[in-house]
């Protein structure tokens, strides 16, 4: 049976490092989306691959598939059903396939063998998908968690993707949708249209990546856990000069002096940028943003930090924790600490709990004690393929 694949990568969930959606984040050294494209490409039953992406992520999409030819790109819709429809219509506009596998990019654990197995089932039924038995006991509760009923798990399955269908009846079912009713998955649409459906045994590695912890788990499935934590450190100091504020971790803090520097003199983010570069062994901030380059005069240090995070992602790394210490007698850092953490977490796409900002003094000792300037040191932990 001539089959095609629609990979849905148009979701905007779980914003991550470098400000990209999760399907472009690195897992085991590759963007998440690339795992599914590669699996579909190596499946001998799949002849066309359509990837549905968000309007704003054309560059990320193509980047994720760099060097892989034969991928067709389609812009998705705000809701998943619309995105799938767009993928199906793209297939229909060419030489329509007999079957289609619809897959979520958030499930990178796909294998070519699974895709082949699903195609084979379509010789017997019109729709199929991998599914797992439910091992846990099931309870129905109210919104407070008070149990209202015991639910039998007998015969229940957790359905994964790819979901595979005979193409023509599925396209008809999608075209007939009224746009009002919502569906949990494509199988529900197929069944509502009367298509015969049989599930096959799923694969734990096909888990959907939803939470931050899922990244680590799916990485273990895909790479055998071969990621090692690399810790980088950074240090920076800037001299006080005329001015009415300083900028630390992107937060403006009123002060009776300013900081002298080529850029915005954000010593905290400069130290952190160096820490991330240190973790991936990629030089220092001065290599990437030379102070002699007029482009960086007065620059917002967010640019430097984002660039370091992007280099870490390109190296196949996953930034998991940062810790910044500001060293000065004044201004007072503590009242601004939470704002500094939040800004840093936002820029790096880290949960707040993985971002630490601290402050200390040198007990009036040395240049920092004499308030000639302020300094910052930082550590960053990046998981890198072993
Ligand atoms: Mg600096």
mmCIF file of C-alpha atoms and ligand atoms in Angstrom:
data_model
loop_
_atom_site.group_PDB
_atom_site.id
_atom_site.type_symbol
_atom_site.label_atom_id
_atom_site.label_comp_id
_atom_site.label_asym_id
_atom_site.label_seq_id
_atom_site.Cartn_x
_atom_site.Cartn_y
_atom_site.Cartn_z
ATOM 1 C CA UNK A 1 0.000 0.000 0.000
ATOM 2 C CA UNK A 2 1.451 3.395 -1.042
ATOM 3 C CA UNK A 3 1.610 5.406 2.137
ATOM 4 C CA UNK A 4 2.420 8.990 3.016
ATOM 5 C CA UNK A 5 3.234 10.608 6.346
ATOM 6 C CA UNK A 6 1.893 13.795 7.884
ATOM 7 C CA UNK A 7 4.040 14.960 10.795
ATOM 8 C CA UNK A 8 2.310 17.638 12.850
ATOM 9 C CA UNK A 9 4.827 20.105 14.287
ATOM 10 C CA UNK A 10 2.707 23.250 14.423
ATOM 11 C CA UNK A 11 2.121 23.336 18.201
ATOM 12 C CA UNK A 12 3.508 26.195 20.260
ATOM 13 C CA UNK A 13 3.725 24.380 23.609
ATOM 14 C CA UNK A 14 6.515 24.421 26.187
ATOM 15 C CA UNK A 15 8.656 27.319 25.042
ATOM 16 C CA UNK A 16 12.254 26.360 25.487
ATOM 17 C CA UNK A 17 15.870 27.478 25.186
ATOM 18 C CA UNK A 18 16.451 30.068 22.486
ATOM 19 C CA UNK A 19 12.694 30.786 22.466
ATOM 20 C CA UNK A 20 11.756 27.863 20.234
ATOM 21 C CA UNK A 21 8.820 25.440 20.641
ATOM 22 C CA UNK A 22 9.665 22.004 22.053
ATOM 23 C CA UNK A 23 9.659 20.191 18.696
ATOM 24 C CA UNK A 24 12.823 22.093 17.755
ATOM 25 C CA UNK A 25 14.667 21.475 21.006
ATOM 26 C CA UNK A 26 17.606 19.138 20.916
ATOM 27 C CA UNK A 27 17.204 15.541 22.074
ATOM 28 C CA UNK A 28 20.289 13.365 21.925
ATOM 29 C CA UNK A 29 21.987 15.920 19.679
ATOM 30 C CA UNK A 30 19.135 16.317 17.162
ATOM 31 C CA UNK A 31 16.064 18.582 17.032
ATOM 32 C CA UNK A 32 13.051 16.594 18.284
ATOM 33 C CA UNK A 33 11.255 16.904 14.923
ATOM 34 C CA UNK A 34 14.218 15.379 13.056
ATOM 35 C CA UNK A 35 13.861 12.003 14.836
ATOM 36 C CA UNK A 36 10.374 11.486 13.356
ATOM 37 C CA UNK A 37 11.355 12.695 9.877
ATOM 38 C CA UNK A 38 14.326 10.310 9.823
ATOM 39 C CA UNK A 39 12.186 7.356 10.960
ATOM 40 C CA UNK A 40 9.569 8.038 8.261
ATOM 41 C CA UNK A 41 12.305 8.442 5.597
ATOM 42 C CA UNK A 42 13.856 5.082 6.431
ATOM 43 C CA UNK A 43 10.490 3.280 6.303
ATOM 44 C CA UNK A 44 10.252 1.638 2.832
ATOM 45 C CA UNK A 45 6.425 1.918 2.852
ATOM 46 C CA UNK A 46 6.419 5.735 3.131
ATOM 47 C CA UNK A 47 6.699 7.554 -0.203
ATOM 48 C CA UNK A 48 5.843 11.147 0.724
ATOM 49 C CA UNK A 49 6.437 13.132 3.912
ATOM 50 C CA UNK A 50 4.510 16.308 4.706
ATOM 51 C CA UNK A 51 5.567 18.285 7.779
ATOM 52 C CA UNK A 52 3.015 20.779 9.109
ATOM 53 C CA UNK A 53 4.716 23.723 10.849
ATOM 54 C CA UNK A 54 3.727 27.057 12.376
ATOM 55 C CA UNK A 55 3.913 30.176 10.187
ATOM 56 C CA UNK A 56 6.588 31.641 12.495
ATOM 57 C CA UNK A 57 8.801 28.532 12.495
ATOM 58 C CA UNK A 58 9.687 28.090 8.815
ATOM 59 C CA UNK A 59 13.390 28.581 9.519
ATOM 60 C CA UNK A 60 13.433 26.209 12.528
ATOM 61 C CA UNK A 61 11.545 23.564 10.540
ATOM 62 C CA UNK A 62 13.961 23.627 7.631
ATOM 63 C CA UNK A 63 16.877 23.720 10.065
ATOM 64 C CA UNK A 64 15.580 20.594 11.799
ATOM 65 C CA UNK A 65 15.492 18.760 8.461
ATOM 66 C CA UNK A 66 18.794 20.129 7.111
ATOM 67 C CA UNK A 67 20.302 17.693 4.610
ATOM 68 C CA UNK A 68 17.129 15.557 4.411
ATOM 69 C CA UNK A 69 15.563 15.965 0.955
ATOM 70 C CA UNK A 70 12.044 15.131 -0.141
ATOM 71 C CA UNK A 71 10.206 16.771 2.765
ATOM 72 C CA UNK A 72 7.119 18.831 1.829
ATOM 73 C CA UNK A 73 6.317 21.795 4.106
ATOM 74 C CA UNK A 74 2.802 22.980 4.922
ATOM 75 C CA UNK A 75 1.729 25.826 7.206
ATOM 76 C CA UNK A 76 -0.617 24.667 9.961
ATOM 77 C CA UNK A 77 -3.720 26.117 11.595
ATOM 78 C CA UNK A 78 -4.218 27.362 15.194
ATOM 79 C CA UNK A 79 -5.885 24.060 16.210
ATOM 80 C CA UNK A 80 -4.447 20.593 15.612
ATOM 81 C CA UNK A 81 -7.422 19.358 13.554
ATOM 82 C CA UNK A 82 -6.893 22.241 11.121
ATOM 83 C CA UNK A 83 -3.197 21.450 10.873
ATOM 84 C CA UNK A 84 -3.883 17.784 10.057
ATOM 85 C CA UNK A 85 -6.457 18.850 7.464
ATOM 86 C CA UNK A 86 -3.851 21.137 5.852
ATOM 87 C CA UNK A 87 -1.439 18.185 5.645
ATOM 88 C CA UNK A 88 -4.089 15.905 4.120
ATOM 89 C CA UNK A 89 -5.084 18.536 1.541
ATOM 90 C CA UNK A 90 -1.423 18.934 0.546
ATOM 91 C CA UNK A 91 -1.264 15.174 -0.091
ATOM 92 C CA UNK A 92 -4.550 15.274 -2.033
ATOM 93 C CA UNK A 93 -3.265 18.055 -4.287
ATOM 94 C CA UNK A 94 -0.510 15.788 -5.588
ATOM 95 C CA UNK A 95 -0.733 12.109 -6.485
ATOM 96 C CA UNK A 96 -2.861 11.027 -3.535
ATOM 97 C CA UNK A 97 -1.519 8.092 -1.488
ATOM 98 C CA UNK A 98 -3.603 5.020 -0.552
ATOM 99 C CA UNK A 99 -2.732 5.391 3.130
ATOM 100 C CA UNK A 100 -1.561 8.100 5.498
ATOM 101 C CA UNK A 101 0.264 7.951 8.826
ATOM 102 C CA UNK A 102 -0.453 10.996 11.001
ATOM 103 C CA UNK A 103 2.202 11.554 13.627
ATOM 104 C CA UNK A 104 2.915 14.119 16.345
ATOM 105 C CA UNK A 105 6.437 15.581 16.330
ATOM 106 C CA UNK A 106 6.260 15.529 20.150
ATOM 107 C CA UNK A 107 6.748 11.720 19.955
ATOM 108 C CA UNK A 108 10.351 11.405 18.728
ATOM 109 C CA UNK A 109 10.643 7.708 19.671
ATOM 110 C CA UNK A 110 9.202 6.530 16.335
ATOM 111 C CA UNK A 111 10.936 3.698 14.482
ATOM 112 C CA UNK A 112 10.670 2.763 10.807
ATOM 113 C CA UNK A 113 9.633 -0.725 11.972
ATOM 114 C CA UNK A 114 6.605 0.690 13.804
ATOM 115 C CA UNK A 115 5.588 2.692 10.723
ATOM 116 C CA UNK A 116 5.851 -0.479 8.572
ATOM 117 C CA UNK A 117 3.838 -2.506 11.070
ATOM 118 C CA UNK A 118 1.016 0.062 10.960
ATOM 119 C CA UNK A 119 1.002 0.032 7.132
ATOM 120 C CA UNK A 120 0.650 -3.766 7.183
ATOM 121 C CA UNK A 121 -2.404 -3.598 9.486
ATOM 122 C CA UNK A 122 -4.149 -1.398 6.900
ATOM 123 C CA UNK A 123 -4.502 -4.493 4.694
ATOM 124 C CA UNK A 124 -7.152 -5.700 7.197
ATOM 125 C CA UNK A 125 -8.767 -2.547 8.615
ATOM 126 C CA UNK A 126 -9.183 1.108 7.625
ATOM 127 C CA UNK A 127 -7.532 2.673 10.676
ATOM 128 C CA UNK A 128 -4.934 1.655 13.264
ATOM 129 C CA UNK A 129 -2.571 3.035 15.890
ATOM 130 C CA UNK A 130 -0.103 1.811 18.503
ATOM 131 C CA UNK A 131 -1.535 1.660 22.031
ATOM 132 C CA UNK A 132 -0.425 0.633 25.507
ATOM 133 C CA UNK A 133 -2.396 -1.243 28.132
ATOM 134 C CA UNK A 134 -3.279 0.725 31.251
ATOM 135 C CA UNK A 135 -1.291 -0.626 34.194
ATOM 136 C CA UNK A 136 -2.471 1.779 36.906
ATOM 137 C CA UNK A 137 -5.809 1.605 38.710
ATOM 138 C CA UNK A 138 -8.270 4.198 37.423
ATOM 139 C CA UNK A 139 -10.494 6.483 39.519
ATOM 140 C CA UNK A 140 -12.921 9.217 38.548
ATOM 141 C CA UNK A 141 -12.629 12.250 40.860
ATOM 142 C CA UNK A 142 -14.109 15.697 41.256
ATOM 143 C CA UNK A 143 -11.934 18.787 40.826
ATOM 144 C CA UNK A 144 -10.668 18.445 44.435
ATOM 145 C CA UNK A 145 -9.455 14.879 43.905
ATOM 146 C CA UNK A 146 -12.284 13.328 45.911
ATOM 147 C CA UNK A 147 -12.944 9.910 44.393
ATOM 148 C CA UNK A 148 -16.403 9.582 42.888
ATOM 149 C CA UNK A 149 -16.084 6.178 41.239
ATOM 150 C CA UNK A 150 -13.768 3.256 40.547
ATOM 151 C CA UNK A 151 -13.213 2.770 36.834
ATOM 152 C CA UNK A 152 -12.373 -0.638 35.415
ATOM 153 C CA UNK A 153 -9.188 -0.587 33.351
ATOM 154 C CA UNK A 154 -10.115 -3.826 31.585
ATOM 155 C CA UNK A 155 -9.961 -3.315 27.845
ATOM 156 C CA UNK A 156 -8.705 0.288 28.120
ATOM 157 C CA UNK A 157 -5.730 1.425 26.021
ATOM 158 C CA UNK A 158 -3.577 4.572 25.888
ATOM 159 C CA UNK A 159 -3.364 5.480 22.206
ATOM 160 C CA UNK A 160 -0.167 6.868 20.673
ATOM 161 C CA UNK A 161 0.797 8.092 17.214
ATOM 162 C CA UNK A 162 1.407 7.532 14.322
ATOM 163 C CA UNK A 163 -2.223 6.813 13.607
ATOM 164 C CA UNK A 164 -2.590 5.179 10.212
ATOM 165 C CA UNK A 165 -5.588 5.374 7.861
ATOM 166 C CA UNK A 166 -6.878 4.580 4.423
ATOM 167 C CA UNK A 167 -6.413 7.980 2.823
ATOM 168 C CA UNK A 168 -9.602 8.582 0.821
ATOM 169 C CA UNK A 169 -12.188 7.897 3.562
ATOM 170 C CA UNK A 170 -10.140 9.857 6.112
ATOM 171 C CA UNK A 171 -9.913 12.888 3.809
ATOM 172 C CA UNK A 172 -13.698 12.706 3.309
ATOM 173 C CA UNK A 173 -14.185 12.562 7.091
ATOM 174 C CA UNK A 174 -12.001 15.639 7.630
ATOM 175 C CA UNK A 175 -13.723 17.578 4.853
ATOM 176 C CA UNK A 176 -17.104 16.805 6.446
ATOM 177 C CA UNK A 177 -16.151 18.206 9.874
ATOM 178 C CA UNK A 178 -18.341 21.095 11.018
ATOM 179 C CA UNK A 179 -15.550 22.867 12.922
ATOM 180 C CA UNK A 180 -17.635 22.936 16.115
ATOM 181 C CA UNK A 181 -17.036 19.530 17.660
ATOM 182 C CA UNK A 182 -13.523 18.921 19.007
ATOM 183 C CA UNK A 183 -11.726 15.577 18.902
ATOM 184 C CA UNK A 184 -9.018 14.044 21.113
ATOM 185 C CA UNK A 185 -7.281 12.390 18.175
ATOM 186 C CA UNK A 186 -7.645 11.523 14.494
ATOM 187 C CA UNK A 187 -8.830 8.002 15.255
ATOM 188 C CA UNK A 188 -11.936 9.513 16.839
ATOM 189 C CA UNK A 189 -12.669 11.355 13.580
ATOM 190 C CA UNK A 190 -12.166 8.161 11.567
ATOM 191 C CA UNK A 191 -14.404 6.127 13.858
ATOM 192 C CA UNK A 192 -17.128 8.784 13.793
ATOM 193 C CA UNK A 193 -17.068 8.384 10.016
ATOM 194 C CA UNK A 194 -17.513 4.615 10.383
ATOM 195 C CA UNK A 195 -13.972 3.497 9.523
ATOM 196 C CA UNK A 196 -13.012 0.088 10.924
ATOM 197 C CA UNK A 197 -10.297 0.420 13.557
ATOM 198 C CA UNK A 198 -7.913 -1.978 15.259
ATOM 199 C CA UNK A 199 -5.096 -1.070 17.650
ATOM 200 C CA UNK A 200 -1.689 -2.747 17.790
ATOM 201 C CA UNK A 201 0.807 -2.966 20.629
ATOM 202 C CA UNK A 202 2.479 0.366 21.308
ATOM 203 C CA UNK A 203 5.979 1.269 22.396
ATOM 204 C CA UNK A 204 6.958 2.980 25.663
ATOM 205 C CA UNK A 205 9.610 4.938 23.709
ATOM 206 C CA UNK A 206 6.793 6.538 21.690
ATOM 207 C CA UNK A 207 5.863 8.601 24.752
ATOM 208 C CA UNK A 208 4.635 12.145 24.184
ATOM 209 C CA UNK A 209 7.054 14.803 25.400
ATOM 210 C CA UNK A 210 4.924 17.201 27.420
ATOM 211 C CA UNK A 211 6.759 18.207 30.594
ATOM 212 C CA UNK A 212 10.360 19.211 31.261
ATOM 213 C CA UNK A 213 11.010 15.815 32.889
ATOM 214 C CA UNK A 214 9.764 14.033 29.750
ATOM 215 C CA UNK A 215 12.794 15.400 27.871
ATOM 216 C CA UNK A 216 15.183 13.495 30.129
ATOM 217 C CA UNK A 217 13.080 10.324 29.927
ATOM 218 C CA UNK A 218 12.712 10.295 26.149
ATOM 219 C CA UNK A 219 16.420 11.098 25.845
ATOM 220 C CA UNK A 220 17.177 7.919 27.798
ATOM 221 C CA UNK A 221 14.973 5.931 25.415
ATOM 222 C CA UNK A 222 16.611 7.409 22.323
ATOM 223 C CA UNK A 223 20.257 7.560 23.345
ATOM 224 C CA UNK A 224 20.489 4.909 26.036
ATOM 225 C CA UNK A 225 21.031 7.693 28.541
ATOM 226 C CA UNK A 226 24.404 8.642 27.135
ATOM 227 C CA UNK A 227 24.310 12.295 28.188
ATOM 228 C CA UNK A 228 26.900 13.704 30.548
ATOM 229 C CA UNK A 229 26.525 16.848 32.661
ATOM 230 C CA UNK A 230 29.163 19.479 31.838
ATOM 231 C CA UNK A 231 29.548 22.443 34.190
ATOM 232 C CA UNK A 232 30.989 25.763 32.998
ATOM 233 C CA UNK A 233 31.882 28.777 35.109
ATOM 234 C CA UNK A 234 32.162 32.473 34.316
ATOM 235 C CA UNK A 235 33.352 35.658 36.005
ATOM 236 C CA UNK A 236 32.999 39.320 35.066
ATOM 237 C CA UNK A 237 33.552 42.728 36.663
ATOM 238 C CA UNK A 238 32.615 46.243 35.594
ATOM 239 C CA UNK A 239 33.735 49.607 36.976
ATOM 240 C CA UNK A 240 31.185 52.110 38.341
ATOM 241 C CA UNK A 241 30.925 55.410 36.477
ATOM 242 C CA UNK A 242 28.445 58.243 36.077
ATOM 243 C CA UNK A 243 24.817 57.191 35.759
ATOM 244 C CA UNK A 244 21.556 56.560 37.574
ATOM 245 C CA UNK A 245 21.099 52.783 37.242
ATOM 246 C CA UNK A 246 22.784 49.464 36.646
ATOM 247 C CA UNK A 247 21.472 46.492 34.633
ATOM 248 C CA UNK A 248 21.808 43.021 36.197
ATOM 249 C CA UNK A 249 20.238 39.905 34.648
ATOM 250 C CA UNK A 250 18.373 42.232 32.299
ATOM 251 C CA UNK A 251 16.717 44.090 35.206
ATOM 252 C CA UNK A 252 17.159 47.865 35.582
ATOM 253 C CA UNK A 253 18.128 48.697 39.159
ATOM 254 C CA UNK A 254 18.165 52.355 40.269
ATOM 255 C CA UNK A 255 21.539 53.429 41.681
ATOM 256 C CA UNK A 256 23.533 56.617 42.174
ATOM 257 C CA UNK A 257 26.134 55.321 39.700
ATOM 258 C CA UNK A 258 26.133 53.457 36.422
ATOM 259 C CA UNK A 259 28.408 50.731 35.091
ATOM 260 C CA UNK A 260 31.081 51.436 32.497
ATOM 261 C CA UNK A 261 31.223 48.934 29.651
ATOM 262 C CA UNK A 262 31.141 48.482 25.913
ATOM 263 C CA UNK A 263 27.661 46.916 25.992
ATOM 264 C CA UNK A 264 25.009 47.482 28.674
ATOM 265 C CA UNK A 265 27.629 46.241 31.206
ATOM 266 C CA UNK A 266 25.331 43.528 32.621
ATOM 267 C CA UNK A 267 28.097 41.704 34.508
ATOM 268 C CA UNK A 268 25.684 39.019 35.764
ATOM 269 C CA UNK A 269 24.604 37.954 32.274
ATOM 270 C CA UNK A 270 28.174 38.313 30.959
ATOM 271 C CA UNK A 271 29.387 35.868 33.628
ATOM 272 C CA UNK A 272 26.477 33.541 32.804
ATOM 273 C CA UNK A 273 27.157 33.746 29.058
ATOM 274 C CA UNK A 274 30.762 32.718 29.743
ATOM 275 C CA UNK A 275 29.570 29.872 31.995
ATOM 276 C CA UNK A 276 27.393 28.420 29.199
ATOM 277 C CA UNK A 277 30.217 28.814 26.660
ATOM 278 C CA UNK A 278 32.521 27.137 29.189
ATOM 279 C CA UNK A 279 30.207 24.141 29.542
ATOM 280 C CA UNK A 280 30.329 23.496 25.781
ATOM 281 C CA UNK A 281 34.011 24.428 25.423
ATOM 282 C CA UNK A 282 33.318 27.192 22.899
ATOM 283 C CA UNK A 283 35.603 30.058 23.911
ATOM 284 C CA UNK A 284 34.428 33.147 25.785
ATOM 285 C CA UNK A 285 32.118 36.098 25.291
ATOM 286 C CA UNK A 286 34.944 38.196 23.837
ATOM 287 C CA UNK A 287 35.510 35.633 21.055
ATOM 288 C CA UNK A 288 31.888 35.757 19.979
ATOM 289 C CA UNK A 289 31.228 39.464 20.627
ATOM 290 C CA UNK A 290 34.574 41.325 20.395
ATOM 291 C CA UNK A 291 34.549 44.601 22.374
ATOM 292 C CA UNK A 292 36.309 46.191 19.389
ATOM 293 C CA UNK A 293 33.217 45.576 17.217
ATOM 294 C CA UNK A 294 31.042 48.732 17.103
ATOM 295 C CA UNK A 295 27.932 46.512 16.628
ATOM 296 C CA UNK A 296 27.999 45.603 20.316
ATOM 297 C CA UNK A 297 28.289 49.192 21.644
ATOM 298 C CA UNK A 298 25.477 49.628 24.176
ATOM 299 C CA UNK A 299 24.132 46.191 23.190
ATOM 300 C CA UNK A 300 21.467 44.481 25.294
ATOM 301 C CA UNK A 301 23.258 41.533 26.908
ATOM 302 C CA UNK A 302 20.170 39.378 26.321
ATOM 303 C CA UNK A 303 21.623 38.972 22.821
ATOM 304 C CA UNK A 304 24.852 37.455 24.197
ATOM 305 C CA UNK A 305 23.010 35.110 26.556
ATOM 306 C CA UNK A 306 20.588 33.892 23.879
ATOM 307 C CA UNK A 307 23.472 33.288 21.504
ATOM 308 C CA UNK A 308 25.309 31.146 24.067
ATOM 309 C CA UNK A 309 22.122 29.133 24.733
ATOM 310 C CA UNK A 310 21.656 28.597 20.992
ATOM 311 C CA UNK A 311 25.261 27.420 20.624
ATOM 312 C CA UNK A 312 24.663 24.942 23.463
ATOM 313 C CA UNK A 313 21.541 23.629 21.690
ATOM 314 C CA UNK A 314 23.443 23.371 18.377
ATOM 315 C CA UNK A 315 26.122 21.335 20.155
ATOM 316 C CA UNK A 316 23.383 18.849 21.045
ATOM 317 C CA UNK A 317 23.291 20.110 24.615
ATOM 318 C CA UNK A 318 20.437 20.781 26.992
ATOM 319 C CA UNK A 319 20.912 23.570 29.516
ATOM 320 C CA UNK A 320 19.438 22.299 32.781
ATOM 321 C CA UNK A 321 20.579 24.684 35.542
ATOM 322 C CA UNK A 322 22.236 28.060 36.081
ATOM 323 C CA UNK A 323 23.484 29.789 39.227
ATOM 324 C CA UNK A 324 24.577 33.447 39.350
ATOM 325 C CA UNK A 325 26.234 35.295 42.254
ATOM 326 C CA UNK A 326 26.488 39.093 42.178
ATOM 327 C CA UNK A 327 29.289 40.546 44.347
ATOM 328 C CA UNK A 328 28.936 44.187 45.441
ATOM 329 C CA UNK A 329 28.379 46.493 48.435
ATOM 330 C CA UNK A 330 25.684 48.393 46.532
ATOM 331 C CA UNK A 331 23.150 48.549 44.952
ATOM 332 C CA UNK A 332 21.051 46.130 47.000
ATOM 333 C CA UNK A 333 20.439 43.050 44.876
ATOM 334 C CA UNK A 334 18.047 41.178 47.132
ATOM 335 C CA UNK A 335 14.891 43.239 46.394
ATOM 336 C CA UNK A 336 15.506 42.587 42.661
ATOM 337 C CA UNK A 337 16.520 38.964 42.939
ATOM 338 C CA UNK A 338 13.193 37.365 41.957
ATOM 339 C CA UNK A 339 12.833 39.676 38.944
ATOM 340 C CA UNK A 340 16.391 38.764 37.896
ATOM 341 C CA UNK A 341 15.606 35.045 38.213
ATOM 342 C CA UNK A 342 12.413 35.386 36.191
ATOM 343 C CA UNK A 343 14.110 37.336 33.370
ATOM 344 C CA UNK A 344 16.920 34.787 33.189
ATOM 345 C CA UNK A 345 14.488 31.839 33.244
ATOM 346 C CA UNK A 346 12.431 33.478 30.457
ATOM 347 C CA UNK A 347 15.406 34.086 28.187
ATOM 348 C CA UNK A 348 16.847 30.599 28.696
ATOM 349 C CA UNK A 349 13.504 28.767 28.693
ATOM 350 C CA UNK A 350 14.286 27.164 32.046
ATOM 351 C CA UNK A 351 11.829 26.463 34.873
ATOM 352 C CA UNK A 352 12.270 29.024 37.668
ATOM 353 C CA UNK A 353 13.458 26.287 40.046
ATOM 354 C CA UNK A 354 16.480 25.689 37.791
ATOM 355 C CA UNK A 355 17.616 29.341 37.951
ATOM 356 C CA UNK A 356 19.403 30.667 41.004
ATOM 357 C CA UNK A 357 20.429 34.287 41.651
ATOM 358 C CA UNK A 358 22.367 35.137 44.800
ATOM 359 C CA UNK A 359 24.229 38.172 46.140
ATOM 360 C CA UNK A 360 27.129 38.716 48.489
ATOM 361 C CA UNK A 361 29.653 41.378 49.514
ATOM 362 C CA UNK A 362 33.395 41.223 50.171
ATOM 363 C CA UNK A 363 33.026 42.704 53.676
ATOM 364 C CA UNK A 364 34.361 46.050 52.353
ATOM 365 C CA UNK A 365 37.590 44.374 51.238
ATOM 366 C CA UNK A 366 39.277 45.154 47.936
ATOM 367 C CA UNK A 367 37.952 47.020 44.883
ATOM 368 C CA UNK A 368 34.478 45.611 45.338
ATOM 369 C CA UNK A 369 34.507 46.559 49.026
ATOM 370 C CA UNK A 370 35.489 50.098 48.117
ATOM 371 C CA UNK A 371 32.553 50.152 45.647
ATOM 372 C CA UNK A 372 34.758 50.866 42.669
ATOM 373 C CA UNK A 373 32.655 48.447 40.675
ATOM 374 C CA UNK A 374 30.716 45.221 40.880
ATOM 375 C CA UNK A 375 31.406 41.658 39.843
ATOM 376 C CA UNK A 376 29.467 38.484 39.134
ATOM 377 C CA UNK A 377 30.274 34.837 38.865
ATOM 378 C CA UNK A 378 28.120 32.084 37.409
ATOM 379 C CA UNK A 379 27.904 28.356 36.828
ATOM 380 C CA UNK A 380 25.896 26.615 34.103
ATOM 381 C CA UNK A 381 25.178 22.898 33.710
ATOM 382 C CA UNK A 382 24.607 21.557 30.192
ATOM 383 C CA UNK A 383 23.795 17.903 29.414
ATOM 384 C CA UNK A 384 25.841 16.902 26.378
ATOM 385 C CA UNK A 385 25.880 13.701 24.308
ATOM 386 C CA UNK A 386 28.611 11.477 25.716
HETATM 387 MG MG1 LIG B 1 31.453 42.261 30.877
#
